[in-house]
Coordinates of C-alpha atoms and ligand atoms in Angstrom, one line a residue:
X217 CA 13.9 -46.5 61.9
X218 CA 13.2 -44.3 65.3
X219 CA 15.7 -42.4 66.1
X220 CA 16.2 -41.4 69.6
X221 CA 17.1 -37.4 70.3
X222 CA 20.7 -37.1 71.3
X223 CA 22.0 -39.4 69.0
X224 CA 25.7 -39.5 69.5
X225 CA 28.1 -39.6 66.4
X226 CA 31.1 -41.6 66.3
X227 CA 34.1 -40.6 63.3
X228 CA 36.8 -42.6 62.2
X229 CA 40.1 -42.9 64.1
X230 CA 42.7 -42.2 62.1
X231 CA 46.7 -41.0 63.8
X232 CA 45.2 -40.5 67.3
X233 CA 42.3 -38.3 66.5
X234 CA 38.4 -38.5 65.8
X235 CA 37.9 -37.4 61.9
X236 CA 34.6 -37.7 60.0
X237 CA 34.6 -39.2 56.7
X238 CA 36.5 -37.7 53.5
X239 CA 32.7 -37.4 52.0
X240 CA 30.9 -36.5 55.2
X241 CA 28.6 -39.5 54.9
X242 CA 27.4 -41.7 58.4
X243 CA 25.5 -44.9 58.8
X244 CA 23.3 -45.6 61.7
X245 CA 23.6 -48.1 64.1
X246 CA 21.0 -49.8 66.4
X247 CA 20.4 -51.7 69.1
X248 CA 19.1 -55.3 68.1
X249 CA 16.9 -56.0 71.1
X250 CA 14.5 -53.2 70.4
X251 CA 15.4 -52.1 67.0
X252 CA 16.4 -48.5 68.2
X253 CA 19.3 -46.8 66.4
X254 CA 22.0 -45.6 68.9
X255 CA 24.7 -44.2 67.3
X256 CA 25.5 -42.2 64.0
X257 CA 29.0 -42.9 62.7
X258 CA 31.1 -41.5 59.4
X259 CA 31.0 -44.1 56.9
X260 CA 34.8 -44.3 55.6
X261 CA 35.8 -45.3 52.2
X262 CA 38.9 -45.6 50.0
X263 CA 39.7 -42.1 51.0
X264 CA 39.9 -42.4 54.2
X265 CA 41.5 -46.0 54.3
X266 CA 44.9 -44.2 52.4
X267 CA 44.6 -41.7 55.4
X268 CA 44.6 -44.4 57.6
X269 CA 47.4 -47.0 56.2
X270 CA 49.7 -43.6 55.6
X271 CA 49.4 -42.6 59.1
X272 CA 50.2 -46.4 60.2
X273 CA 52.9 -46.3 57.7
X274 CA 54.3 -43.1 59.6
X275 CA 54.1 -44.5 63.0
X276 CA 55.8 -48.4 62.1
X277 CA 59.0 -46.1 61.1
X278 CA 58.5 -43.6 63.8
X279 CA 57.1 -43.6 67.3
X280 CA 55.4 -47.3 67.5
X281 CA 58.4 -48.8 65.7
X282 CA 61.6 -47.0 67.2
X283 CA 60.0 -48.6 70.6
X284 CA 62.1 -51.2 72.3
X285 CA 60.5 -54.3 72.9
X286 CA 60.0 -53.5 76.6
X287 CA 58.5 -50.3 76.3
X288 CA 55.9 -51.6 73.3
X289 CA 55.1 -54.2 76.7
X290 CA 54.9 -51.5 78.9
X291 CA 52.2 -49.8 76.9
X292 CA 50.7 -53.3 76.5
X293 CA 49.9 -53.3 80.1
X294 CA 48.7 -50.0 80.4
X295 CA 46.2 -50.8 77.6
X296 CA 45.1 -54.1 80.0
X297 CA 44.8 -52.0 82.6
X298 CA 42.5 -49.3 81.5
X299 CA 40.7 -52.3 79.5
X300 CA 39.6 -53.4 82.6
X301 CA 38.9 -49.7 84.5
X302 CA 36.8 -49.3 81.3
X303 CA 34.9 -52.6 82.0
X304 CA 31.4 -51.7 82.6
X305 CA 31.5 -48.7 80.1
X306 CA 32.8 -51.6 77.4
X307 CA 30.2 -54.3 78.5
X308 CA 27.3 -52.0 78.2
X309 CA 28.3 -50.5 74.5
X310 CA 28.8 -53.7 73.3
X311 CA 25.6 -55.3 74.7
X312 CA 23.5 -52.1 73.3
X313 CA 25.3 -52.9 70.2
X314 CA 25.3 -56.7 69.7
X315 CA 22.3 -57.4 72.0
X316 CA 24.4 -59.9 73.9
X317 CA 23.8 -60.5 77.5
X318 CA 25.1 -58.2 79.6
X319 CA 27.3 -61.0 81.5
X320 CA 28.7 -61.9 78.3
X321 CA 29.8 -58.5 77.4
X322 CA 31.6 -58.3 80.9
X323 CA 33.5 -61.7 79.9
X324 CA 34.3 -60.1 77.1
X325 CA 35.8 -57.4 78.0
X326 CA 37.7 -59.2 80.7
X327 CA 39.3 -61.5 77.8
X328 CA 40.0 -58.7 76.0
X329 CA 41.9 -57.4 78.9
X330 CA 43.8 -60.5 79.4
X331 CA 44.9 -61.0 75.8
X332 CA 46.5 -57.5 76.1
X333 CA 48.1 -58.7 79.3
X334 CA 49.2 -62.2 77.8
X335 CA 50.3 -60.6 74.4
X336 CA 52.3 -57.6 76.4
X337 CA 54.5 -60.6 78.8
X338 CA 54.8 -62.5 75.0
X339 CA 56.8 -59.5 73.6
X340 CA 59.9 -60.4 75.6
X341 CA 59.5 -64.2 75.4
X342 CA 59.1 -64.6 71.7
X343 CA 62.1 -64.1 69.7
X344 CA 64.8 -65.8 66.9
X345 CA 67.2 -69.1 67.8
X346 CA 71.0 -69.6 66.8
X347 CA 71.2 -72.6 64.0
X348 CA 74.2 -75.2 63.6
X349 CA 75.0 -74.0 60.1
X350 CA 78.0 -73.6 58.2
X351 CA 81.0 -73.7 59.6
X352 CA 82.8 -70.5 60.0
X353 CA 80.4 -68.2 61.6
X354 CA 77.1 -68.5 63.4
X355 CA 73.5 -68.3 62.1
X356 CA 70.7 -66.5 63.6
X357 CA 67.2 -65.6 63.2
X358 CA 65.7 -62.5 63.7
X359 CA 61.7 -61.8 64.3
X360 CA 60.7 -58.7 62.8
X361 CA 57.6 -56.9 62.6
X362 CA 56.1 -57.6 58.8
X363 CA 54.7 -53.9 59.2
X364 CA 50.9 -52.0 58.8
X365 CA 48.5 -54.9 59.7
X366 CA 44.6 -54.4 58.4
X367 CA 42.3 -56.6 60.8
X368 CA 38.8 -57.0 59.6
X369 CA 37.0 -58.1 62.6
X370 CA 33.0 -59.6 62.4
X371 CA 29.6 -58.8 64.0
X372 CA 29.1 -61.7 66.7
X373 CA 32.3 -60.8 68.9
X374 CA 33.3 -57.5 67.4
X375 CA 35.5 -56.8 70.9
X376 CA 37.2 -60.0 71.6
X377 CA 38.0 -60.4 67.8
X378 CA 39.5 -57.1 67.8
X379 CA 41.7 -58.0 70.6
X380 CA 42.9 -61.2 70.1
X381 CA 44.2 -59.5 66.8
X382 CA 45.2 -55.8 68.0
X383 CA 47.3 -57.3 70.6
X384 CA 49.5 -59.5 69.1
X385 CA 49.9 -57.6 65.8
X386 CA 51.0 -54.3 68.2
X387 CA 52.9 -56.7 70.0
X388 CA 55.4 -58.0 67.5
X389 CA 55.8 -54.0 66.7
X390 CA 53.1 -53.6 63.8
X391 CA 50.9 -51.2 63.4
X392 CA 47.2 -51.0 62.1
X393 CA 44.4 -50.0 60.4
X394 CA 41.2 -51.7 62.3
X395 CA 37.7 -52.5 60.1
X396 CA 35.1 -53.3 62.5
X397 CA 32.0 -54.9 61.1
X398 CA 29.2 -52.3 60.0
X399 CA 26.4 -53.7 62.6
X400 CA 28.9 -52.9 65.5
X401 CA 31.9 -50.4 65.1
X402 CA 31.4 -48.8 68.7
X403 CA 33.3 -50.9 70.9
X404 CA 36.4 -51.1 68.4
X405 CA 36.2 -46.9 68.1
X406 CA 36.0 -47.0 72.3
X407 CA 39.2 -49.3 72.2
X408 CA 41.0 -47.5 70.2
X409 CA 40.7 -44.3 72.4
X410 CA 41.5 -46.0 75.5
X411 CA 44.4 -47.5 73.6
X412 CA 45.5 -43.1 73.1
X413 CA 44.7 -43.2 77.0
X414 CA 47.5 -45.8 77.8
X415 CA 50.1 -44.0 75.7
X416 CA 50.1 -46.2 72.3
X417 CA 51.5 -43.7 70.0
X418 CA 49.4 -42.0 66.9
X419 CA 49.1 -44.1 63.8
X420 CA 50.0 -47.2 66.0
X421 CA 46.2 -47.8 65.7
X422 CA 43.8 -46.7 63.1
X423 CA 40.0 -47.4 62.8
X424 CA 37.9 -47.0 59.7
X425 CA 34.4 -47.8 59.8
X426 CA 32.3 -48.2 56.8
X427 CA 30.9 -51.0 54.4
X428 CA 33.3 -54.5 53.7
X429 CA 33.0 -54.1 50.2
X430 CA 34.6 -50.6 50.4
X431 CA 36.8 -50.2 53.0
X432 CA 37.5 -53.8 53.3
X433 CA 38.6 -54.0 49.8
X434 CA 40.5 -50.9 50.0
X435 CA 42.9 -52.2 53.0
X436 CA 43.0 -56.1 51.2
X437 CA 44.0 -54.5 48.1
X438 CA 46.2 -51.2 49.6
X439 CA 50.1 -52.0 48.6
X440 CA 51.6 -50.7 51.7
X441 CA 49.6 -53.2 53.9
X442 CA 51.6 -55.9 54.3
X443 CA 49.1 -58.6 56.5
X444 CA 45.5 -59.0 56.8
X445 CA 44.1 -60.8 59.5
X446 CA 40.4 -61.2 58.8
X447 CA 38.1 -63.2 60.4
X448 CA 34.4 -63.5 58.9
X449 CA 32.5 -66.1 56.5
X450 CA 34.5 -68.0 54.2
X451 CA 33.3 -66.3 51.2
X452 CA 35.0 -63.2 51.8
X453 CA 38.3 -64.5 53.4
X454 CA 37.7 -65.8 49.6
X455 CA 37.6 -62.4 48.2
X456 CA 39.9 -61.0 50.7
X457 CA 42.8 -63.6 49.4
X458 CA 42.2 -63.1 45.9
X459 CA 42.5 -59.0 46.2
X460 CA 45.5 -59.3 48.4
X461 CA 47.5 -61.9 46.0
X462 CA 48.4 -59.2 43.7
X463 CA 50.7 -57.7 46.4
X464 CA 52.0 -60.5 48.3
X465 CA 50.2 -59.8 51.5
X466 CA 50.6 -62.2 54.7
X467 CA 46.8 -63.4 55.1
X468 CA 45.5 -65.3 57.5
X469 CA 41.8 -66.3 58.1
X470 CA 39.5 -67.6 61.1
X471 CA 36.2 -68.5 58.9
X472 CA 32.8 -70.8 59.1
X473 CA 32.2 -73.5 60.9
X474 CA 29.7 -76.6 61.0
X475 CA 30.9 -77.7 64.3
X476 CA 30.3 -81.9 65.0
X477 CA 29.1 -82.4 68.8
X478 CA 29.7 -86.5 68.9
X479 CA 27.7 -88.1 71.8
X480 CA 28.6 -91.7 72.6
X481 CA 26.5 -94.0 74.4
X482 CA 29.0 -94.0 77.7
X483 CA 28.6 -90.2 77.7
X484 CA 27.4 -88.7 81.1
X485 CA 24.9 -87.5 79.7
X486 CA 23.3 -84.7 82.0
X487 CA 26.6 -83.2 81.9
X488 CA 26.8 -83.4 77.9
X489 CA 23.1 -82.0 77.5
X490 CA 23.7 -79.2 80.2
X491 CA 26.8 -77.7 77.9
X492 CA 25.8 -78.7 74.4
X493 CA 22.6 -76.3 75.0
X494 CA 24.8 -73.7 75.8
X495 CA 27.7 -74.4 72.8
X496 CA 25.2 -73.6 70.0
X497 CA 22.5 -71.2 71.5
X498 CA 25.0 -68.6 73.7
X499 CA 25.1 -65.6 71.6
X500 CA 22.1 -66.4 69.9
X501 CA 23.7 -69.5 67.9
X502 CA 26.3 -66.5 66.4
X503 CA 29.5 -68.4 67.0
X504 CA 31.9 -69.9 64.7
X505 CA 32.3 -72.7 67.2
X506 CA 28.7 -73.0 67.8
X507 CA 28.1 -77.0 68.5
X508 CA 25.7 -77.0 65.5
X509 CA 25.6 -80.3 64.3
X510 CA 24.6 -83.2 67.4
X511 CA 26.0 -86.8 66.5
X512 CA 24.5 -88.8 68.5
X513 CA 24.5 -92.8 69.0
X514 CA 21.6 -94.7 68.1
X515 CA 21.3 -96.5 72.0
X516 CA 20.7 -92.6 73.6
X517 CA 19.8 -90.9 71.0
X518 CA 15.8 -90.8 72.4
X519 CA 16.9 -89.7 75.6
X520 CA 19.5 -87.4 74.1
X521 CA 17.0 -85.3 72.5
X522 CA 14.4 -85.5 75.2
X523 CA 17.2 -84.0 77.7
X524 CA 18.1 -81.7 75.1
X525 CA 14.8 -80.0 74.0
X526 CA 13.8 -79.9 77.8
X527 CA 16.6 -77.7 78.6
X528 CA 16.5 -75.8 75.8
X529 CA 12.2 -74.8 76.7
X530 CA 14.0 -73.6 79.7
X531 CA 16.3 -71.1 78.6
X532 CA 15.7 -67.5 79.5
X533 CA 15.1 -65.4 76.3
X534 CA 14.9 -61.7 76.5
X535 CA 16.2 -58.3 77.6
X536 CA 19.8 -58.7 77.2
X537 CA 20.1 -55.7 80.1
X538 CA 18.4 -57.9 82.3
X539 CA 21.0 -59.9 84.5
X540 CA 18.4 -63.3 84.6
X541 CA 18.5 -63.5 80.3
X542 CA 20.5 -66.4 78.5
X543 CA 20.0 -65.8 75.6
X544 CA 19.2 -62.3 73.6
X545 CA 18.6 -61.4 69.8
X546 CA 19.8 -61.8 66.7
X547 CA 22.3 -58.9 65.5
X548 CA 19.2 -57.7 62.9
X549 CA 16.2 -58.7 61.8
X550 CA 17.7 -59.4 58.3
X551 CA 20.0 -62.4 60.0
X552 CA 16.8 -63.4 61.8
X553 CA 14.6 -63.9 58.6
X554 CA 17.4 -65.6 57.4
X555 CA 17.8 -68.0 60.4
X556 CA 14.0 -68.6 60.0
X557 CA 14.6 -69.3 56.1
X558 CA 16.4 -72.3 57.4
X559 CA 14.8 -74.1 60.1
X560 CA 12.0 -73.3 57.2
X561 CA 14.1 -75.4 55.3
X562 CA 15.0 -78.1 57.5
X563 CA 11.3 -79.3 57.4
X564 CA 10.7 -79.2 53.9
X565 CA 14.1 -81.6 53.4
X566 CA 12.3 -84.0 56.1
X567 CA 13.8 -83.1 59.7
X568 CA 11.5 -82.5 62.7
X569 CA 11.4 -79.3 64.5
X570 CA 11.3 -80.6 68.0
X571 CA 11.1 -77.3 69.4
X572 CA 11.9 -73.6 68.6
X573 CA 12.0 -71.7 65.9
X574 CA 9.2 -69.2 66.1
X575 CA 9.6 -65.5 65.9
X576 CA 7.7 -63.5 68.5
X577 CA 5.4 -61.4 66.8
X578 CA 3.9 -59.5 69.9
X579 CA 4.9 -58.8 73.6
X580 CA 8.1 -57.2 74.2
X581 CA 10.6 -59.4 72.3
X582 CA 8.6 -58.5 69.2
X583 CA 10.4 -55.2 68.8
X584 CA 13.9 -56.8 68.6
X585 CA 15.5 -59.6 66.4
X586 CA 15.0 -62.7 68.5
X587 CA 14.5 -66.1 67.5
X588 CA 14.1 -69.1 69.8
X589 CA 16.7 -71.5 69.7
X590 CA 15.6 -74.9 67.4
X591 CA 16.6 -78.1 67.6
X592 CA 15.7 -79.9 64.2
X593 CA 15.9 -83.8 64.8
X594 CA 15.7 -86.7 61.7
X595 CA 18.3 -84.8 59.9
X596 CA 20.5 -86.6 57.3
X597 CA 24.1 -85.3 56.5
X598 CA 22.9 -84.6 52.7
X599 CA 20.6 -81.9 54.2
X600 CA 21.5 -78.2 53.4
X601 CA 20.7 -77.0 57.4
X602 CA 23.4 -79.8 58.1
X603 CA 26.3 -78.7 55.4
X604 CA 25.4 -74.9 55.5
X605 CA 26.4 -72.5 58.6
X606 CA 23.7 -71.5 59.6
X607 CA 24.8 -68.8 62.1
X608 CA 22.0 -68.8 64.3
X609 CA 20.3 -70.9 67.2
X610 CA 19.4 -73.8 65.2
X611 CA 20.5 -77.6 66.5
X612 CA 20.7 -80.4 63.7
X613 CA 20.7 -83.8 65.3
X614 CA 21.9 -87.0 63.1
X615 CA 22.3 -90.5 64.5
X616 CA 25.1 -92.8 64.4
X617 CA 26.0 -96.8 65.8
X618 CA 29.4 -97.1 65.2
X619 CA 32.5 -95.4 65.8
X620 CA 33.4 -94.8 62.3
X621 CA 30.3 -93.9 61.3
X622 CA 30.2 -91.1 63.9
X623 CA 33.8 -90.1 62.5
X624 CA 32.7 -90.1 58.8
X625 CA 29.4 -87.7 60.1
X626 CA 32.1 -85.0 61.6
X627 CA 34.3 -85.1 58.6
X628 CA 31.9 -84.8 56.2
X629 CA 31.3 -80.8 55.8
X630 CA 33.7 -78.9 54.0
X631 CA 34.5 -77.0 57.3
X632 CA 36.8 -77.8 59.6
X633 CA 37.0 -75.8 62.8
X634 CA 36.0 -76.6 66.1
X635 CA 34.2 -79.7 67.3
X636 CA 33.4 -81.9 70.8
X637 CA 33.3 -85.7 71.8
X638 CA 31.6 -86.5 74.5
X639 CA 32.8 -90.5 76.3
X640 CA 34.4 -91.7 79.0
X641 CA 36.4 -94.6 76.8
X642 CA 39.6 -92.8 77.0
X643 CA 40.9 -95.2 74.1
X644 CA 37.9 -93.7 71.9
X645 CA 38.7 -90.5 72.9
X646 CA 42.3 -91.0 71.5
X647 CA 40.8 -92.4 68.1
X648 CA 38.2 -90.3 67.3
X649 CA 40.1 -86.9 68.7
X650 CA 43.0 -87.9 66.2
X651 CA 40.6 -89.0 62.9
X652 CA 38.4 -85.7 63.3
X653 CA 39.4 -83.0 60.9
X654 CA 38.9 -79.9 63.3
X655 CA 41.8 -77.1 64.1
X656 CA 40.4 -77.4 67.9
X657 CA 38.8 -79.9 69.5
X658 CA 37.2 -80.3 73.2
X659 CA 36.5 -83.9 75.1
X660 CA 34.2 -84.2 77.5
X661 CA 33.3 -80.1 77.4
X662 CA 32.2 -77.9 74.9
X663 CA 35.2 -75.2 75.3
X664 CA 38.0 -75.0 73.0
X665 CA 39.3 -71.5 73.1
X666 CA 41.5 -70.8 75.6
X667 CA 43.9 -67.4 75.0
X668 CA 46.9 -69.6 75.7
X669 CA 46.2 -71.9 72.8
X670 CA 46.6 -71.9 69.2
X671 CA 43.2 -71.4 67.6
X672 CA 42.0 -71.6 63.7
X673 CA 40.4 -74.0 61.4
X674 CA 41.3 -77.3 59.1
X675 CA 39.8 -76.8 55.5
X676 CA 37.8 -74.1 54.7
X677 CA 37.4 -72.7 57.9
X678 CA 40.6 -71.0 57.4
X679 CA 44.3 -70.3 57.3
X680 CA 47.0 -69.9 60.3
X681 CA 46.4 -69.9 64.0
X682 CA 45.8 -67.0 66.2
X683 CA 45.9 -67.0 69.8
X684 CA 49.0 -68.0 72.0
X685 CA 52.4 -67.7 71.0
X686 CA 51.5 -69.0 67.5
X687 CA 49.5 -65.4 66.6
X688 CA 52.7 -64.2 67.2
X689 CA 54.1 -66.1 64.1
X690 CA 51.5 -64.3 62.0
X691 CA 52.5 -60.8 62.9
X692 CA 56.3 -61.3 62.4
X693 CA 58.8 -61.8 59.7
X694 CA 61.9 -64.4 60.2
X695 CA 65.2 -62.8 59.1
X696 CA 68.1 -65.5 58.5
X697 CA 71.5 -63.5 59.2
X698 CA 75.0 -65.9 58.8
X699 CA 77.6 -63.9 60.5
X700 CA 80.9 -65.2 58.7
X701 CA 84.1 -65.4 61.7
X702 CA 86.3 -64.5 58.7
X703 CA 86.2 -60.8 58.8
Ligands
LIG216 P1 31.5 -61.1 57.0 O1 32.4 -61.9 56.2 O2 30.2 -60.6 56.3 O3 32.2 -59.7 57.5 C1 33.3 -59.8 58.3 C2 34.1 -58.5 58.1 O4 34.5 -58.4 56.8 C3 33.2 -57.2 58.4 O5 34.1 -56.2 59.0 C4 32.8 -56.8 57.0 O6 32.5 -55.5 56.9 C5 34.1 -57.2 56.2 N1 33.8 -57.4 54.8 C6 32.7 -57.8 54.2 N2 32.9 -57.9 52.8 C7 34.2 -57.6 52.6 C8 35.0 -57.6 51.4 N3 34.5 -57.9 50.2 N4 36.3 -57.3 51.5 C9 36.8 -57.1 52.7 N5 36.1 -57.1 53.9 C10 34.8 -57.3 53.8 O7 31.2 -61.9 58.3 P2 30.2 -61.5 59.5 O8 28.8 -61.8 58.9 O9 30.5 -60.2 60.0 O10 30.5 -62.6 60.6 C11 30.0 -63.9 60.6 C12 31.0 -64.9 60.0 O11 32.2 -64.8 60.7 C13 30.5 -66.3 60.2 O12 30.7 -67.0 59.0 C14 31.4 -66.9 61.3 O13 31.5 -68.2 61.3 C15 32.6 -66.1 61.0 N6 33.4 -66.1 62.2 C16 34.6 -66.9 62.3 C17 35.3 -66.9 63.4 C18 36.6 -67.7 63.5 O14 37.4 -67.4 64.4 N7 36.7 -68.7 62.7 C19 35.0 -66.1 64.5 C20 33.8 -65.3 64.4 C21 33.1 -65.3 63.3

């Protein structure tokens, strides 16, 4: 791998201060769009992770803990605040990181900015209720912090993930140990020092970097972790459940997705094709939401696809710095290859690639992990490109003529998390939002995830709901106290 001169190194974060790693060793990280390595950082392991929960352990009885619930908001605030100062520096890490387009890294950072903001106004309007029980005293709840919280954040939105958990968790007065995803630990190790800017207290906020099956492990299995909040593919919120079982943890999961796009015939249909491009290609087709599977009725299915590919031929593809590119790479050549593998696939089961696919082999795109965006066409629900997540820019269209057929299409993958309809029937709308098995669902639009609203997945696209007040019912504890008048 080149390696560029000054190469800067990165340590662990562990109670308010860079450290390297207990055994010295680093892992580099590169920049996907020309395959360049950019950073060295200290690769943590089980070592480091005790160091880590000890010191979160230290500051939920201490500093972070002894706050009162409007000075943890206070400090919420501050962190919004510098989030935002820190904008550009943010948007630029993370695009040299993920390869996103530079516009989307700005978004980013902006939501993670307003989730501090929402979470740090949520502290003081989230708390316990009286109950009519008993009859010689009164009954009240109490919400209480469940104490150190690991988050295992993922690859595709390393800084948004890591907000939407950080803020609530520090909200409801937790503390915690932070595992960003290998490919991209830098924007999580810049939060968490702009986090020390805005006077979050040592321990408070730990980050170890390092390999999942090491330092993930370690936190999902460490007995004085008392929640995990991971989100990443299914199989590991698998593993991640069965290691924390043995001590009881709090677990909650935002996994896979197969998401259904289902296009009726009375769609308006330039408006349908002109955001379905966009819900599975942005990010490269790395979204857990990504509109992956197009359900489309039999009477505009033709024109559907026509409208469809035609867009998609003119997407820009490309330097993710430049301000004109739509789309950028892959996160590593490894995910490419294995993106290719299945539209590779899709043929050999009998779909037609109606566009995309290829992997530049010369010109400038060559040197990065870029893919263009497929749209596969034929394909049957018994397919593997149309049960599997893919996790890359590939579009599986199936066709439908009846209601309940389009229904029985959505339902059948064993995920369950996001998904669209596209009709103006509003009666349809009504049926089909209420028989699809999806945690969030969008009509008429391809966005579902809003920072107000719950957000999570129905089968085995996971467990609980972050986002909104609910997240903050996954960082707390409900204490039951009856308070007897005879005293
Ligand atoms: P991944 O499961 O490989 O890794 C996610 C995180 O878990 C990383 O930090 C990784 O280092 C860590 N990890 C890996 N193995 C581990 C283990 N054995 N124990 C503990 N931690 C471990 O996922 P990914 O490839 O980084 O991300 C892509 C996946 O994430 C896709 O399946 C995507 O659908 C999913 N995702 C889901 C959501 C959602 O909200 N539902 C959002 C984004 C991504």
């Amino acid at each position: 791998m080149p390696i560029t001169a000054a190469l800067p190194q990165e340590n662990l974060w562990i109670e308010g201060r860079r450290s390297p790693s207990a055994s010295g060793k680093t892992f580099f990280v590169v920049n996907p769009a020309d395959g360049k390595a950019i950073a060295q950082v200290a690769e943590g392991a089980a070592q480091d992770v005790e160091a880590a929960v000890q010191a979160a352990a230290r500051a939920a009885q201490g500093p972070w803990g002894s706050m009162n619930p409007r000075q943890r908001a206070r400090v919420l605030f501050e962190i919004a605040r510098c989030v935002r100062e820190a904008r550009e520096e943010l948007a630029l890490l993370e695009t040299r990181n993920t390869g996103k387009p530079l516009a989307d890294s700005r978004d980013e950072a902006d939501v993670a900015a307003n989730c501090f903001e929402y979470y740090a106004g949520a502290v003081s309007k989230f708390f316990g209720e009286t109950i009519p029980a008993g009859s010689n005293g009164l009954d009240v709840t109490l919400r209480e912090p469940v104490g150190v919280c690991a988050l295992i954040v993922p690859w595709n939105f390393p800084m948004m993930i890591a907000a939407w958990k950080l803020a609530p968790a520090l909200a409801c007065g937790n503390t915690v140990v932070l595992k960003p995803a290998s490919y991209t630990p830098l924007s999580a190790l810049k939060l968490a020092e702009i986090c020390a800017q805005a006077g979050l207290p040592e321990g408070a906020l730990n980050v170890i970097t390092g390999p999942g099956a090491v330092v993930g492990e370690a936190l999902s299995s460490h007995p004085l972790v008392r929640k995990i909040s991971f989100t990443g593919e299914t199989k590991t919120g698998a593993r991640i459940s069965k290691l924390a079982a043995d001590t009881i943890k709090r677990v909650s999961l935002e996994l896979g997705g197969k998401s259904p796009n289902i296009v009726f015939d009375d769609a308006n249909l330039d408006l349908c094709v002109e955001k379905s491009v966009f819900s599975v290609f942005s990010n490269a087709g790395q979204d857990c939401c990504a509109r992956s599977r197009a359900i489309v009725q039999d009477k505009i299915y033709d024109r559907f696809v026509e409208a469809f590919v035609a867009r998609t031929r003119k997407l820009v593809i490309g330097d993710p710095m430049d301000p004109k590119t739509q789309i950028g790479p892959m996160i590593s050549a490894k995910q490419r290859d294995h993106v290719a593998g299945y539209v590779e696939l899709g043929r050999e089961e009998g779909a037609d690639l109606a566009v995309g696919g290829d992997v530049p082999r010369s010109g400038a795109l060559a040197k990065g992990s870029f893919i263009m965006p497929a749209v596969l066409t034929q394909c049957r629900s018994s397919m593997r490109v149309v049960q599997e997540e893919i996790f890359g820019p590939v579009l599986c269209v199936l066709r439908f003529k009846t209601e309940d057929e389009a229904i029985a299409l959505a339902n059948d993958t064993p995920y369950g998390l996001s998904g669209s309809l596209w009709t103006r029937d509003l009666g349809r709308a009504l049926r089909v939002s209420r028989a699809v098995q999806t945690g969030v669902l969008s009509v008429n639009t391809s966005t579902s995830v809003y920072l107000e609203a719950p957000f999570g997945g129905y089968k085995t696209s996971g467990v609980g709901r972050e986002l909104g007040m609910k997240a903050m019912e996954l960082y707390s504890e409900i204490k039951n106290v009856f308070f007897s008048q005879e005293c």
